[in-house]
mmCIF file of C-alpha atoms and ligand atoms in Angstrom:
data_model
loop_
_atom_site.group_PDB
_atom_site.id
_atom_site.type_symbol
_atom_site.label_atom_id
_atom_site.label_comp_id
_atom_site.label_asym_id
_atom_site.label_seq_id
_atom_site.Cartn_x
_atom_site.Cartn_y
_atom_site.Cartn_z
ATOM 1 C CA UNK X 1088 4.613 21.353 -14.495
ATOM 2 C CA UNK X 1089 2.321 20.508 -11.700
ATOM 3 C CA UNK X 1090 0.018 23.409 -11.117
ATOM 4 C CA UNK X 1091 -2.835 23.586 -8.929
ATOM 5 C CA UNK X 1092 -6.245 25.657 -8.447
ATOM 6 C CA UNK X 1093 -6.929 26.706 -5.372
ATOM 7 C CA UNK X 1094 -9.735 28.571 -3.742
ATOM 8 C CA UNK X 1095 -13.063 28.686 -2.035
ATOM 9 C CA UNK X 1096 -16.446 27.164 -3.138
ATOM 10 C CA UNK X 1097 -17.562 29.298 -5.634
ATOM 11 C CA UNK X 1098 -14.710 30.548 -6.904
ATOM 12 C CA UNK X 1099 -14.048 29.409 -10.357
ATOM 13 C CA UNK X 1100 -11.853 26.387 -9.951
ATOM 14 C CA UNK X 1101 -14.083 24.084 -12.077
ATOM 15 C CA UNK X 1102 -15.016 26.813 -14.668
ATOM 16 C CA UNK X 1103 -11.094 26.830 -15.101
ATOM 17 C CA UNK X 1104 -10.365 23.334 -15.093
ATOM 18 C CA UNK X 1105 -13.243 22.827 -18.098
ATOM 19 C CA UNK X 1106 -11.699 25.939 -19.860
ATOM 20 C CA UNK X 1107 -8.024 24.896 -19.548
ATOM 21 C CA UNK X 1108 -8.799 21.728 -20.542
ATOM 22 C CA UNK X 1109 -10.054 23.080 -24.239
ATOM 23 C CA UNK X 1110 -6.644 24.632 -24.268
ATOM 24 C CA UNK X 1111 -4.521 22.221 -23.329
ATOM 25 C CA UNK X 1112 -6.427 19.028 -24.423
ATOM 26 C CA UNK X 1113 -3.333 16.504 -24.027
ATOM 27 C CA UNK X 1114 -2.979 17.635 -20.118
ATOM 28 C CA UNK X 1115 -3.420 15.334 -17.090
ATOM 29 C CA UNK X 1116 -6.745 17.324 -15.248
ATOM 30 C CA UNK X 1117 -7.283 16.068 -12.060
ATOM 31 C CA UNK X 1118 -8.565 16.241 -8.485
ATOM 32 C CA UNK X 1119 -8.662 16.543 -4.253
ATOM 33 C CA UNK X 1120 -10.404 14.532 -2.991
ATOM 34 C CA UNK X 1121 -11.366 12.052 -5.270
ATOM 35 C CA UNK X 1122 -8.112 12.181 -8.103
ATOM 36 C CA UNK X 1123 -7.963 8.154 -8.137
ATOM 37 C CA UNK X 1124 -10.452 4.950 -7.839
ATOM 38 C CA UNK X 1125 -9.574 4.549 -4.361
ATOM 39 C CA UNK X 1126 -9.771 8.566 -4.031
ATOM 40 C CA UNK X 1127 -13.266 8.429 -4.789
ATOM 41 C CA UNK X 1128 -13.637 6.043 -2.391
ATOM 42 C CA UNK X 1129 -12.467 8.223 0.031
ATOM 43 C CA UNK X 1130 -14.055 11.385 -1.326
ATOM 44 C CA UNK X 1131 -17.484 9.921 -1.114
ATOM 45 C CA UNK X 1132 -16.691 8.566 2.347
ATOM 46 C CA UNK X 1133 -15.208 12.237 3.655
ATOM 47 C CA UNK X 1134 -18.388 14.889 2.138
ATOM 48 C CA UNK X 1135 -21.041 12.148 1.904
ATOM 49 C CA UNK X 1136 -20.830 9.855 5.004
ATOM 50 C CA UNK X 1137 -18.813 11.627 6.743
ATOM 51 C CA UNK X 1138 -16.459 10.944 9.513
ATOM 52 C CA UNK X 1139 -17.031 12.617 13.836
ATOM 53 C CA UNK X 1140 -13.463 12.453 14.213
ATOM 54 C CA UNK X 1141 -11.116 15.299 12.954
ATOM 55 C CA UNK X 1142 -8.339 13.143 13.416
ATOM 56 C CA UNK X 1143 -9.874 10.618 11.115
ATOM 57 C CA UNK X 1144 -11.218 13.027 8.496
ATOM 58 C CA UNK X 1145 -7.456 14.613 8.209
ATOM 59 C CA UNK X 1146 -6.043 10.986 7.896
ATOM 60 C CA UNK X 1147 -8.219 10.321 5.434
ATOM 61 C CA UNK X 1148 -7.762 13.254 3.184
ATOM 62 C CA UNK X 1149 -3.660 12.838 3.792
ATOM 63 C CA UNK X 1150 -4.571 9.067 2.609
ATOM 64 C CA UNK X 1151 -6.277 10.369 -0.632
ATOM 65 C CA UNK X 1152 -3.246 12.697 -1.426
ATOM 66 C CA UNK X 1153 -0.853 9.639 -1.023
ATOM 67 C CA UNK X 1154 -2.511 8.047 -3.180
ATOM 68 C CA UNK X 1155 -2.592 11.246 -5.758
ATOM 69 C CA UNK X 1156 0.919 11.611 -5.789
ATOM 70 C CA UNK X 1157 1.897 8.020 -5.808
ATOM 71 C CA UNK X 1158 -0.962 7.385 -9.037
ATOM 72 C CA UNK X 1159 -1.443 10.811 -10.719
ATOM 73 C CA UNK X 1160 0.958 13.344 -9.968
ATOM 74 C CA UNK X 1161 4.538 10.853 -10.263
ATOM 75 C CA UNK X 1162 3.470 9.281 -13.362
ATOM 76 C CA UNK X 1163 2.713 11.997 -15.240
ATOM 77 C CA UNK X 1164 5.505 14.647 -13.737
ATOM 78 C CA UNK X 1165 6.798 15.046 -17.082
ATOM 79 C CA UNK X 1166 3.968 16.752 -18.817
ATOM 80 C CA UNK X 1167 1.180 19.579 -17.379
ATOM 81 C CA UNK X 1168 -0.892 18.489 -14.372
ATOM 82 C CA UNK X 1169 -3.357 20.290 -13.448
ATOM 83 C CA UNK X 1170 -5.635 19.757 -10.034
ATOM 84 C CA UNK X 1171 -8.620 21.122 -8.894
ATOM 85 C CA UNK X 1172 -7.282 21.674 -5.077
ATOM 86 C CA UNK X 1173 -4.253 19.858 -3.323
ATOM 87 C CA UNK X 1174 -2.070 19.861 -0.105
ATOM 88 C CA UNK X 1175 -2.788 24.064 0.331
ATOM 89 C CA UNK X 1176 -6.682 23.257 0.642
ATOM 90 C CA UNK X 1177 -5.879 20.052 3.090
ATOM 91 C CA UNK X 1178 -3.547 22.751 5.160
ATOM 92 C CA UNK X 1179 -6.103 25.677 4.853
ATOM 93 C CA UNK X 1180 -9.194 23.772 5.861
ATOM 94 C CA UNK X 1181 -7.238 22.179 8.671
ATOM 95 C CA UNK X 1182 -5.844 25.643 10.214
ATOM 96 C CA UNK X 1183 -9.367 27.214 10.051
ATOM 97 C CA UNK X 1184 -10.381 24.331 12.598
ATOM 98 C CA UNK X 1185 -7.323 25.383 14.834
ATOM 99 C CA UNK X 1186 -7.699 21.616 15.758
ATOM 100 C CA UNK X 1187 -3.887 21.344 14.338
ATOM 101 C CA UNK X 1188 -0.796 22.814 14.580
ATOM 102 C CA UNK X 1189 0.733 24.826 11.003
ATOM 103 C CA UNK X 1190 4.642 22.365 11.912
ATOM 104 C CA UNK X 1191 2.322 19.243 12.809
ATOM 105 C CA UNK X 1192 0.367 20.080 9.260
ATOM 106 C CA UNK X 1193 3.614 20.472 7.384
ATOM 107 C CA UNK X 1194 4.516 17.350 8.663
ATOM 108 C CA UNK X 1195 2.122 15.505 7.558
ATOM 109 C CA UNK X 1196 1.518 16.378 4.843
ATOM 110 C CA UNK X 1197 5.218 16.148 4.280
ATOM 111 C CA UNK X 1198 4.500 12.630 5.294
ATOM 112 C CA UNK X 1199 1.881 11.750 2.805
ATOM 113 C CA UNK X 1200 3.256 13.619 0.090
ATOM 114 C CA UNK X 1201 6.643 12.395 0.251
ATOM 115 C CA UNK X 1202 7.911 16.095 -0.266
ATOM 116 C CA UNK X 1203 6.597 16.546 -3.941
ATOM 117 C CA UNK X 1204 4.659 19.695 -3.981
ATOM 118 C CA UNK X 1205 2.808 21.892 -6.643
ATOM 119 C CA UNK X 1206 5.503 23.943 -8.624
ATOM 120 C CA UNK X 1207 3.224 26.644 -8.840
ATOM 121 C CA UNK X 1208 -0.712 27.527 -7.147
ATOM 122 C CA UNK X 1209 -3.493 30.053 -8.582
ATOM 123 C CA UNK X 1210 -5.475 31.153 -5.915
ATOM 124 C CA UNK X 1211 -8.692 32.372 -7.291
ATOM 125 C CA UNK X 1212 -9.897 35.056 -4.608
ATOM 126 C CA UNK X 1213 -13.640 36.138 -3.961
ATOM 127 C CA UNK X 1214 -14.734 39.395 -2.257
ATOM 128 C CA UNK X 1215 -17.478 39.125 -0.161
ATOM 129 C CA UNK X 1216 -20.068 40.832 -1.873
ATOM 130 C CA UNK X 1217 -19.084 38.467 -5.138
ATOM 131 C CA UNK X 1218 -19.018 35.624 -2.980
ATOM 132 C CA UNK X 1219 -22.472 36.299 -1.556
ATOM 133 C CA UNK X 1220 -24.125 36.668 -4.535
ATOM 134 C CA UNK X 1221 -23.039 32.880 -5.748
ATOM 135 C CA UNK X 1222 -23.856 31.044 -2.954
ATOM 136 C CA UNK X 1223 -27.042 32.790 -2.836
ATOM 137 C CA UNK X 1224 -27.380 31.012 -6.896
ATOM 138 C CA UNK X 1225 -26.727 27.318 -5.525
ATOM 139 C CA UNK X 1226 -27.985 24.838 -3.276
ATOM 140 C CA UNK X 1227 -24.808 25.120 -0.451
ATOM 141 C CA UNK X 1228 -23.775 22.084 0.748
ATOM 142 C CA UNK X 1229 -22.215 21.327 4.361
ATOM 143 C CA UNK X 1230 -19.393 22.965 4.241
ATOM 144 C CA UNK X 1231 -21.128 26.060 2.405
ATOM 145 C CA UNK X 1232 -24.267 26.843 4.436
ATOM 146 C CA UNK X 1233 -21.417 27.837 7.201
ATOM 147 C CA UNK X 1234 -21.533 30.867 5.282
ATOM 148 C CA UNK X 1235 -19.084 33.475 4.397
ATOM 149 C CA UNK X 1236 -16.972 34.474 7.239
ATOM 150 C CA UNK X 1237 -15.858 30.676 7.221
ATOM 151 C CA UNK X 1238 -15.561 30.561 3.762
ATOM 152 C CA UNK X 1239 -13.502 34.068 3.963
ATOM 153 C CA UNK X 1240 -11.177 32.842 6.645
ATOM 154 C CA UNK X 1241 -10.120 29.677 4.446
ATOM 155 C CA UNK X 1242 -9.908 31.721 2.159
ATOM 156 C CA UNK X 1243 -7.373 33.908 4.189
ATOM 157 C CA UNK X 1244 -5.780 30.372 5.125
ATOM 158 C CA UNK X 1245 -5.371 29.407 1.574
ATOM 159 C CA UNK X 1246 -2.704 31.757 0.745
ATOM 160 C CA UNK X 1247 -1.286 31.822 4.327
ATOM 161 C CA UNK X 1248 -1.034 27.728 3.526
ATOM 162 C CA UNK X 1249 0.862 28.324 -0.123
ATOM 163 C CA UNK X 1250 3.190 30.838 1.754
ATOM 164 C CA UNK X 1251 3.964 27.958 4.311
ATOM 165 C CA UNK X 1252 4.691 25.467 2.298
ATOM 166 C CA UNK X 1253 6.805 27.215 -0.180
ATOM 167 C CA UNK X 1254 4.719 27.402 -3.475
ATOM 168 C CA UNK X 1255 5.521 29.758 -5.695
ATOM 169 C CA UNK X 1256 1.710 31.329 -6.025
ATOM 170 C CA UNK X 1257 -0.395 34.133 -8.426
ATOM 171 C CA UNK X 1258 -3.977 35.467 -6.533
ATOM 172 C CA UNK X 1259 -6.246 36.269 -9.275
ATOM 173 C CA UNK X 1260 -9.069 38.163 -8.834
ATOM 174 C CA UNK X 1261 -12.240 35.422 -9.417
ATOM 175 C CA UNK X 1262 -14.540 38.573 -10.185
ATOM 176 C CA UNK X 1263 -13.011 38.826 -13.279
ATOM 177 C CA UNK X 1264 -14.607 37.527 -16.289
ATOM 178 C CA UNK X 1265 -13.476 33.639 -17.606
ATOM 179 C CA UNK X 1266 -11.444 34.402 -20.657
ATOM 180 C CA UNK X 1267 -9.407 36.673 -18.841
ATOM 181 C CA UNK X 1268 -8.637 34.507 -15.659
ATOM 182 C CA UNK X 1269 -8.040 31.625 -18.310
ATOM 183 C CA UNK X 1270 -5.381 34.055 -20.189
ATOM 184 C CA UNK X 1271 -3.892 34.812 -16.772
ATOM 185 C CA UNK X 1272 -3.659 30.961 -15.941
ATOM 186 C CA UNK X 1273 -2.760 29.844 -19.592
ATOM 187 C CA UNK X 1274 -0.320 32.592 -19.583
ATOM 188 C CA UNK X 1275 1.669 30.927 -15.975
ATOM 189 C CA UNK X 1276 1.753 27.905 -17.697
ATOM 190 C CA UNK X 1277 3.481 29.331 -21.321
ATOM 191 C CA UNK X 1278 5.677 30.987 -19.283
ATOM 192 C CA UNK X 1279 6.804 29.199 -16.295
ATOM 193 C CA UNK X 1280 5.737 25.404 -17.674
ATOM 194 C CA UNK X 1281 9.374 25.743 -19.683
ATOM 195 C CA UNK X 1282 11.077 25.801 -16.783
HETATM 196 N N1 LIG K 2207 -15.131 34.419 -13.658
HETATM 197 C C1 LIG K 2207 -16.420 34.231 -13.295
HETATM 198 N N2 LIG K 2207 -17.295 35.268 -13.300
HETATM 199 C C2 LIG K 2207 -18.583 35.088 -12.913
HETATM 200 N N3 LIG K 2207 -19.107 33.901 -12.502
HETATM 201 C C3 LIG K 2207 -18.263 32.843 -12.475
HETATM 202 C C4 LIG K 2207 -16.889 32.944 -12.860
HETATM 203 N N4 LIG K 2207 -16.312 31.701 -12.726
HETATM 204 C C5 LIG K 2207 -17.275 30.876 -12.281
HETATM 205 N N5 LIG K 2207 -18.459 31.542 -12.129
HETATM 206 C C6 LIG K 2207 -19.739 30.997 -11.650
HETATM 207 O O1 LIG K 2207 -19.593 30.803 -10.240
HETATM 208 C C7 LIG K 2207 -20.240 29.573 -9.847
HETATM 209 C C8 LIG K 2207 -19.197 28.635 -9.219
HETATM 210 O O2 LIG K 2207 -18.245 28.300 -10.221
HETATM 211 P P1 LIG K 2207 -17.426 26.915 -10.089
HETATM 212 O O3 LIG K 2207 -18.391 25.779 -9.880
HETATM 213 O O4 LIG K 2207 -16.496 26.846 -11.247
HETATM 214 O O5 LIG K 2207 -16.637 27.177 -8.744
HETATM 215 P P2 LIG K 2207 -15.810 26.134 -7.874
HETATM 216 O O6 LIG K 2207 -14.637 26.849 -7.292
HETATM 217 O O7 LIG K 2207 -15.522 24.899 -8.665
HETATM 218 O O8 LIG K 2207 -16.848 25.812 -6.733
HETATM 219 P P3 LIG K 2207 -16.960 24.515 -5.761
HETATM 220 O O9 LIG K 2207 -15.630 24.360 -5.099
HETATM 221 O O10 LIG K 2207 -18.051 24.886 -4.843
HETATM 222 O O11 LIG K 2207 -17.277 23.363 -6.680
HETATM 223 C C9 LIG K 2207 -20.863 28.996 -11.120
HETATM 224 O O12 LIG K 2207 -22.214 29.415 -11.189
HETATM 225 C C10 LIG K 2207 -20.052 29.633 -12.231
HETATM 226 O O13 LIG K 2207 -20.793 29.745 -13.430
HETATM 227 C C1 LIG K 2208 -8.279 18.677 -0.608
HETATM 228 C C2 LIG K 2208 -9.090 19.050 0.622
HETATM 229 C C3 LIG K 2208 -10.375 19.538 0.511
HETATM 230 N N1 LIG K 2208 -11.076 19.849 1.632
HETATM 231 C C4 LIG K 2208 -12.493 20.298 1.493
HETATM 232 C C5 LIG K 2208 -12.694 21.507 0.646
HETATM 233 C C6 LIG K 2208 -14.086 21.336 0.115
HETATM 234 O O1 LIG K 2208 -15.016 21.783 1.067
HETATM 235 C C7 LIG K 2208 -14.189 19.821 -0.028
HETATM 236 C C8 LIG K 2208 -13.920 19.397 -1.456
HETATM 237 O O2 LIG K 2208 -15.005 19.825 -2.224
HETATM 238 P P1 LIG K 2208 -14.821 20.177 -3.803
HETATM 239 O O3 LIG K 2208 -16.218 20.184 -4.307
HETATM 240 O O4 LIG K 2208 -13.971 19.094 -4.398
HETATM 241 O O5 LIG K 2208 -14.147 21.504 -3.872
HETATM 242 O O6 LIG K 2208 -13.216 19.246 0.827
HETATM 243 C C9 LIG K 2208 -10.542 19.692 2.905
HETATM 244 O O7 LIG K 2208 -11.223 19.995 3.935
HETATM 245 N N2 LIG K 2208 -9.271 19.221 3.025
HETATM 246 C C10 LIG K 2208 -8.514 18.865 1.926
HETATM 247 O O8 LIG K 2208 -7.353 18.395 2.089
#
């Protein structure tokens, strides 16, 4: 089962990767950006140096996810992967810009996925007031200290993206406390994992 996390910053993704991770120790855990060597590469070259061109910056997140499938996600199709983020982030992100088109982003990402998709996507969805109040507890980085309203409309775009591209999805409330999110999740993968 390939499932992914999904959501904005601050929502919980890594506080459910580290917690899944004591529950299902013998799963493959990874990552977008940044799931392989050359991943990293790109990862560091994406939120660190970053690139002026929008083209170029979606090119080089579509060449990190090529590289995730081809690496991560094929190899290990048999068992439980989980990622922190995948091809509904690189849509959501993209359609907040407006810069691209939702059929020229399916496309794509079609493209550099070589039509293997998540089977199944947790969105983990902050309010605003929730959402304020953690951001307010961290240093933001770039993408953060655009504050909420962006953050809400990917957000929005998250779950717009997993409707586009067909994933079956579950929106769980991130407000809740971290057992009970991790029973939700753990409880998706019992159930539907089998399958
Ligand atoms: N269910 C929860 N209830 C309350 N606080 C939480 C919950 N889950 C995570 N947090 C807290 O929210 C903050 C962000 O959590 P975390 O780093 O896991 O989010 P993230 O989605 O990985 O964020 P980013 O994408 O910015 O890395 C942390 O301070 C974490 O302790
Ligand atoms: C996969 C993907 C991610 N992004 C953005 C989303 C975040 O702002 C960063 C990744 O940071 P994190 O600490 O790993 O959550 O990159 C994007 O714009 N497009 C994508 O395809």
């Amino acid at each position: 089962m390939y499932l992914v996390l999904e959501g904005i910053d601050t929502a919980g993704k890594s506080t459910q990767m580290a917690a899944l991770r004591e529950r299902f120790p013998d799963a493959c855990f990874t990552k977008e950006p940044g799931g392989t060597p050359a991943g990293e590469r790109i990862r560091s070259l994406l939120l660190e140096t970053g690139v002026r061109s929008e083209r170029a910056e979606m090119l080089l997140f579509l060449a990190d996810r090529s590289e995730h499938i081809e690496e991560v996600v094929l190899p290990h199709r048999s068992e439980l992967i989980v990622s922190d983020r995948s091809v509904i982030s690189g849509m959501a992100y993209a359609m907040v810009k407006q810069a691209f088109e939702p059929d020229e982003l399916l496309h794509l990402n079609r493209f550099a996925t070589g039509g293997v998709l998540p089977d199944f996507a947790v969105v983990l969805k902050l309010e605003e007031p929730e959402l304020r109040r953690r951001l307010a507890g961290k240093e933001q980085d770039a993408i953060e200290s655009r504050g909420t309203e962006y953050l809400l409309a990917i957000q929005d775009e998250l779950e717009r993206a997993a409707r586009l591209l067909g994933i079956p999805t579950l929106v769980i409330d991130a407000a809740l406390d971290v057992d009970t999110i991790t029973e939700q999740i753990e409880e998706i993968i019992i159930t539907k994992g089998e399958s």
